[in-house]
Amino acid sequence: YAMEHSQLDALPVVRVHEEMYKLLENVDTRKYDSSYSFKFKEDMISKLEWDIPEFVQNKIEKSFSTYRKVYESWTVDCKRLNGLGTQILKSNGFSPDSFMQICFQLAYYRLHNHLPSVYETVVTTLFRDGRTEAGRSVTQESSDFVSRFDSESTSIGEKLNILRNACLSHTQRISEARNAKGIDRHIFALHQCARENGIAGIPRILDTSDNELYRRASRWDLSTSHVTSPKCSAIDHAIAFHPVGVDSIGIVYSMYPYYVDFTVMTDANSKKTEGKAFMKAVQNAFFDLVFLILRQSNL
């Protein structure tokens, strides 16, 4: 299933699935042993005949046609990176989530030769009625890393240092957002309050129609969400998020000790983004960075 962030968060859905699995695991299967037999006879079932009025049939066909157009307008690709995961990252002092975010940025940079604008879902459940904040994953340190990583003039030691700095700055950024020090939800709330109360002269920073910087900051090239659960992985349960624009990419990723799952969702009509190409770039970035860590640890 695919979800769109404005009306749905992943965490409640994952929790529902986990509870369902608990119930299934507690089912007493002993009552369904091999001694139980059932003889099926064809006359036990019969085909249901529906008397559907023509106007209802037309509505059904129109709805199916609309659904098919929407379905075919998106592409969803899944990938499992086997053999390496959170175990190797944590043992070398790296935050798995930060590491994966840097992989996404490096992959995008290699494809488009510029940094993406990245949204990462950050839960604010520390607060009553808290939902999410926008974690702006790109930092000055991550920009420095992706622009220098593929340079021949950057040594192995330098690459590892700037990778570590990029991951640390990301961890700090996300921690600030989790503790209500982000900007997006505050600005959005102020903007909505001003509109709903007909306040004239909305401060320029809140007026999205008159602030190019704010408009640019509100567009996302990558919309990402880290969803890791013992029962629900991004691939096993086909979890995906809609991209938030024609040229945007929606990403869900799940990280485990010895593998990483992620799904990529793109607009099929986009001339800029292509799901399989991005997935390949993420895979290459992931192994490049892991091997960098392993190589340095063996020196």
JSON list of N, CA and C in Angstrom, two decimals, residues 1 10-22 80 225-237 239 252-257 259 261:
[
{"chain": "A", "resi": 1, "resn": "TYR", "atom": "N", "xyz": [0.83, -1.17, 0.00]},
{"chain": "A", "resi": 1, "resn": "TYR", "atom": "CA", "xyz": [0.00, 0.00, 0.00]},
{"chain": "A", "resi": 1, "resn": "TYR", "atom": "C", "xyz": [0.88, 1.24, 0.00]},
{"chain": "A", "resi": 10, "resn": "ALA", "atom": "N", "xyz": [3.10, 6.90, 8.99]},
{"chain": "A", "resi": 10, "resn": "ALA", "atom": "CA", "xyz": [3.40, 5.46, 8.91]},
{"chain": "A", "resi": 10, "resn": "ALA", "atom": "C", "xyz": [3.30, 4.77, 10.26]},
{"chain": "A", "resi": 11, "resn": "LEU", "atom": "N", "xyz": [3.70, 5.46, 11.33]},
{"chain": "A", "resi": 11, "resn": "LEU", "atom": "CA", "xyz": [3.80, 4.81, 12.64]},
{"chain": "A", "resi": 11, "resn": "LEU", "atom": "C", "xyz": [2.50, 4.16, 13.10]},
{"chain": "A", "resi": 12, "resn": "PRO", "atom": "N", "xyz": [1.35, 4.85, 13.05]},
{"chain": "A", "resi": 12, "resn": "PRO", "atom": "CA", "xyz": [0.10, 4.20, 13.49]},
{"chain": "A", "resi": 12, "resn": "PRO", "atom": "C", "xyz": [-0.24, 2.97, 12.65]},
{"chain": "A", "resi": 13, "resn": "VAL", "atom": "N", "xyz": [0.03, 3.03, 11.34]},
{"chain": "A", "resi": 13, "resn": "VAL", "atom": "CA", "xyz": [-0.26, 1.89, 10.47]},
{"chain": "A", "resi": 13, "resn": "VAL", "atom": "C", "xyz": [0.62, 0.70, 10.83]},
{"chain": "A", "resi": 14, "resn": "VAL", "atom": "N", "xyz": [1.90, 0.97, 11.08]},
{"chain": "A", "resi": 14, "resn": "VAL", "atom": "CA", "xyz": [2.83, -0.09, 11.46]},
{"chain": "A", "resi": 14, "resn": "VAL", "atom": "C", "xyz": [2.40, -0.72, 12.79]},
{"chain": "A", "resi": 15, "resn": "ARG", "atom": "N", "xyz": [1.97, 0.11, 13.73]},
{"chain": "A", "resi": 15, "resn": "ARG", "atom": "CA", "xyz": [1.54, -0.40, 15.05]},
{"chain": "A", "resi": 15, "resn": "ARG", "atom": "C", "xyz": [0.32, -1.32, 14.89]},
{"chain": "A", "resi": 16, "resn": "VAL", "atom": "N", "xyz": [-0.61, -0.96, 14.01]},
{"chain": "A", "resi": 16, "resn": "VAL", "atom": "CA", "xyz": [-1.78, -1.80, 13.77]},
{"chain": "A", "resi": 16, "resn": "VAL", "atom": "C", "xyz": [-1.34, -3.15, 13.21]},
{"chain": "A", "resi": 17, "resn": "HIS", "atom": "N", "xyz": [-0.40, -3.14, 12.27]},
{"chain": "A", "resi": 17, "resn": "HIS", "atom": "CA", "xyz": [0.09, -4.39, 11.69]},
{"chain": "A", "resi": 17, "resn": "HIS", "atom": "C", "xyz": [0.78, -5.24, 12.75]},
{"chain": "A", "resi": 18, "resn": "GLU", "atom": "N", "xyz": [1.54, -4.61, 13.62]},
{"chain": "A", "resi": 18, "resn": "GLU", "atom": "CA", "xyz": [2.23, -5.38, 14.67]},
{"chain": "A", "resi": 18, "resn": "GLU", "atom": "C", "xyz": [1.23, -6.07, 15.59]},
{"chain": "A", "resi": 19, "resn": "GLU", "atom": "N", "xyz": [0.15, -5.36, 15.94]},
{"chain": "A", "resi": 19, "resn": "GLU", "atom": "CA", "xyz": [-0.88, -5.96, 16.79]},
{"chain": "A", "resi": 19, "resn": "GLU", "atom": "C", "xyz": [-1.58, -7.12, 16.09]},
{"chain": "A", "resi": 20, "resn": "MET", "atom": "N", "xyz": [-1.80, -6.98, 14.79]},
{"chain": "A", "resi": 20, "resn": "MET", "atom": "CA", "xyz": [-2.42, -8.06, 14.01]},
{"chain": "A", "resi": 20, "resn": "MET", "atom": "C", "xyz": [-1.52, -9.30, 14.02]},
{"chain": "A", "resi": 21, "resn": "TYR", "atom": "N", "xyz": [-0.22, -9.09, 13.86]},
{"chain": "A", "resi": 21, "resn": "TYR", "atom": "CA", "xyz": [0.71, -10.22, 13.87]},
{"chain": "A", "resi": 21, "resn": "TYR", "atom": "C", "xyz": [0.73, -10.90, 15.24]},
{"chain": "A", "resi": 22, "resn": "LYS", "atom": "N", "xyz": [0.64, -10.11, 16.30]},
{"chain": "A", "resi": 22, "resn": "LYS", "atom": "CA", "xyz": [0.61, -10.70, 17.64]},
{"chain": "A", "resi": 22, "resn": "LYS", "atom": "C", "xyz": [-0.60, -11.62, 17.80]},
{"chain": "A", "resi": 80, "resn": "ARG", "atom": "N", "xyz": [16.37, -4.77, -1.74]},
{"chain": "A", "resi": 80, "resn": "ARG", "atom": "CA", "xyz": [16.95, -5.24, -0.48]},
{"chain": "A", "resi": 80, "resn": "ARG", "atom": "C", "xyz": [18.46, -5.32, -0.64]},
{"chain": "A", "resi": 225, "resn": "SER", "atom": "N", "xyz": [11.08, 8.53, 4.65]},
{"chain": "A", "resi": 225, "resn": "SER", "atom": "CA", "xyz": [10.57, 8.11, 5.95]},
{"chain": "A", "resi": 225, "resn": "SER", "atom": "C", "xyz": [11.23, 6.79, 6.36]},
{"chain": "A", "resi": 226, "resn": "HIS", "atom": "N", "xyz": [11.76, 6.77, 7.57]},
{"chain": "A", "resi": 226, "resn": "HIS", "atom": "CA", "xyz": [12.41, 5.58, 8.12]},
{"chain": "A", "resi": 226, "resn": "HIS", "atom": "C", "xyz": [11.37, 4.78, 8.89]},
{"chain": "A", "resi": 227, "resn": "VAL", "atom": "N", "xyz": [11.01, 3.62, 8.38]},
{"chain": "A", "resi": 227, "resn": "VAL", "atom": "CA", "xyz": [10.00, 2.77, 9.02]},
{"chain": "A", "resi": 227, "resn": "VAL", "atom": "C", "xyz": [10.60, 1.40, 9.27]},
{"chain": "A", "resi": 228, "resn": "THR", "atom": "N", "xyz": [11.09, 1.17, 10.48]},
{"chain": "A", "resi": 228, "resn": "THR", "atom": "CA", "xyz": [11.68, -0.12, 10.84]},
{"chain": "A", "resi": 228, "resn": "THR", "atom": "C", "xyz": [10.85, -0.76, 11.94]},
{"chain": "A", "resi": 229, "resn": "SER", "atom": "N", "xyz": [10.41, -1.98, 11.68]},
{"chain": "A", "resi": 229, "resn": "SER", "atom": "CA", "xyz": [9.61, -2.72, 12.65]},
{"chain": "A", "resi": 229, "resn": "SER", "atom": "C", "xyz": [9.99, -4.19, 12.55]},
{"chain": "A", "resi": 230, "resn": "PRO", "atom": "N", "xyz": [9.96, -4.93, 13.68]},
{"chain": "A", "resi": 230, "resn": "PRO", "atom": "CA", "xyz": [10.26, -6.37, 13.62]},
{"chain": "A", "resi": 230, "resn": "PRO", "atom": "C", "xyz": [9.31, -7.13, 12.72]},
{"chain": "A", "resi": 231, "resn": "LYS", "atom": "N", "xyz": [8.11, -6.60, 12.52]},
{"chain": "A", "resi": 231, "resn": "LYS", "atom": "CA", "xyz": [7.08, -7.30, 11.76]},
{"chain": "A", "resi": 231, "resn": "LYS", "atom": "C", "xyz": [6.81, -6.70, 10.39]},
{"chain": "A", "resi": 232, "resn": "CYS", "atom": "N", "xyz": [7.19, -5.46, 10.18]},
{"chain": "A", "resi": 232, "resn": "CYS", "atom": "CA", "xyz": [6.81, -4.77, 8.94]},
{"chain": "A", "resi": 232, "resn": "CYS", "atom": "C", "xyz": [8.01, -4.10, 8.31]},
{"chain": "A", "resi": 233, "resn": "SER", "atom": "N", "xyz": [8.53, -4.68, 7.24]},
{"chain": "A", "resi": 233, "resn": "SER", "atom": "CA", "xyz": [9.63, -4.04, 6.53]},
{"chain": "A", "resi": 233, "resn": "SER", "atom": "C", "xyz": [9.08, -3.36, 5.28]},
{"chain": "A", "resi": 234, "resn": "ALA", "atom": "N", "xyz": [9.87, -2.47, 4.71]},
{"chain": "A", "resi": 234, "resn": "ALA", "atom": "CA", "xyz": [9.44, -1.72, 3.53]},
{"chain": "A", "resi": 234, "resn": "ALA", "atom": "C", "xyz": [9.10, -2.64, 2.36]},
{"chain": "A", "resi": 235, "resn": "ILE", "atom": "N", "xyz": [9.86, -3.73, 2.23]},
{"chain": "A", "resi": 235, "resn": "ILE", "atom": "CA", "xyz": [9.63, -4.63, 1.10]},
{"chain": "A", "resi": 235, "resn": "ILE", "atom": "C", "xyz": [8.57, -5.68, 1.41]},
{"chain": "A", "resi": 236, "resn": "ASP", "atom": "N", "xyz": [8.70, -6.37, 2.56]},
{"chain": "A", "resi": 236, "resn": "ASP", "atom": "CA", "xyz": [7.79, -7.47, 2.87]},
{"chain": "A", "resi": 236, "resn": "ASP", "atom": "C", "xyz": [6.34, -7.02, 2.89]},
{"chain": "A", "resi": 237, "resn": "HIS", "atom": "N", "xyz": [6.11, -5.75, 3.23]},
{"chain": "A", "resi": 237, "resn": "HIS", "atom": "CA", "xyz": [4.74, -5.27, 3.30]},
{"chain": "A", "resi": 237, "resn": "HIS", "atom": "C", "xyz": [4.48, -4.16, 2.28]},
{"chain": "A", "resi": 239, "resn": "ILE", "atom": "N", "xyz": [5.48, -1.17, 1.61]},
{"chain": "A", "resi": 239, "resn": "ILE", "atom": "CA", "xyz": [5.15, 0.16, 2.10]},
{"chain": "A", "resi": 239, "resn": "ILE", "atom": "C", "xyz": [5.80, 1.19, 1.19]},
{"chain": "A", "resi": 252, "resn": "VAL", "atom": "N", "xyz": [10.74, 5.05, 1.31]},
{"chain": "A", "resi": 252, "resn": "VAL", "atom": "CA", "xyz": [10.58, 4.43, 2.62]},
{"chain": "A", "resi": 252, "resn": "VAL", "atom": "C", "xyz": [11.72, 3.43, 2.80]},
{"chain": "A", "resi": 253, "resn": "TYR", "atom": "N", "xyz": [12.35, 3.44, 3.97]},
{"chain": "A", "resi": 253, "resn": "TYR", "atom": "CA", "xyz": [13.45, 2.50, 4.18]},
{"chain": "A", "resi": 253, "resn": "TYR", "atom": "C", "xyz": [13.36, 1.87, 5.57]},
{"chain": "A", "resi": 254, "resn": "SER", "atom": "N", "xyz": [13.75, 0.60, 5.63]},
{"chain": "A", "resi": 254, "resn": "SER", "atom": "CA", "xyz": [13.77, -0.18, 6.87]},
{"chain": "A", "resi": 254, "resn": "SER", "atom": "C", "xyz": [15.17, -0.73, 7.04]},
{"chain": "A", "resi": 255, "resn": "MET", "atom": "N", "xyz": [15.73, -0.60, 8.25]},
{"chain": "A", "resi": 255, "resn": "MET", "atom": "CA", "xyz": [17.11, -1.01, 8.49]},
{"chain": "A", "resi": 255, "resn": "MET", "atom": "C", "xyz": [17.18, -2.08, 9.58]},
{"chain": "A", "resi": 256, "resn": "TYR", "atom": "N", "xyz": [17.88, -3.16, 9.26]},
{"chain": "A", "resi": 256, "resn": "TYR", "atom": "CA", "xyz": [18.02, -4.30, 10.16]},
{"chain": "A", "resi": 256, "resn": "TYR", "atom": "C", "xyz": [19.51, -4.65, 10.30]},
{"chain": "A", "resi": 257, "resn": "PRO", "atom": "N", "xyz": [19.87, -5.51, 11.26]},
{"chain": "A", "resi": 257, "resn": "PRO", "atom": "CA", "xyz": [21.29, -5.78, 11.50]},
{"chain": "A", "resi": 257, "resn": "PRO", "atom": "C", "xyz": [22.09, -6.19, 10.27]},
{"chain": "A", "resi": 259, "resn": "TYR", "atom": "N", "xyz": [20.70, -6.37, 6.81]},
{"chain": "A", "resi": 259, "resn": "TYR", "atom": "CA", "xyz": [20.17, -5.96, 5.51]},
{"chain": "A", "resi": 259, "resn": "TYR", "atom": "C", "xyz": [19.38, -4.67, 5.64]},
{"chain": "A", "resi": 261, "resn": "ASP", "atom": "N", "xyz": [16.16, -2.57, 3.60]},
{"chain": "A", "resi": 261, "resn": "ASP", "atom": "CA", "xyz": [15.10, -2.54, 2.59]},
{"chain": "A", "resi": 261, "resn": "ASP", "atom": "C", "xyz": [14.73, -1.10, 2.27]}
]
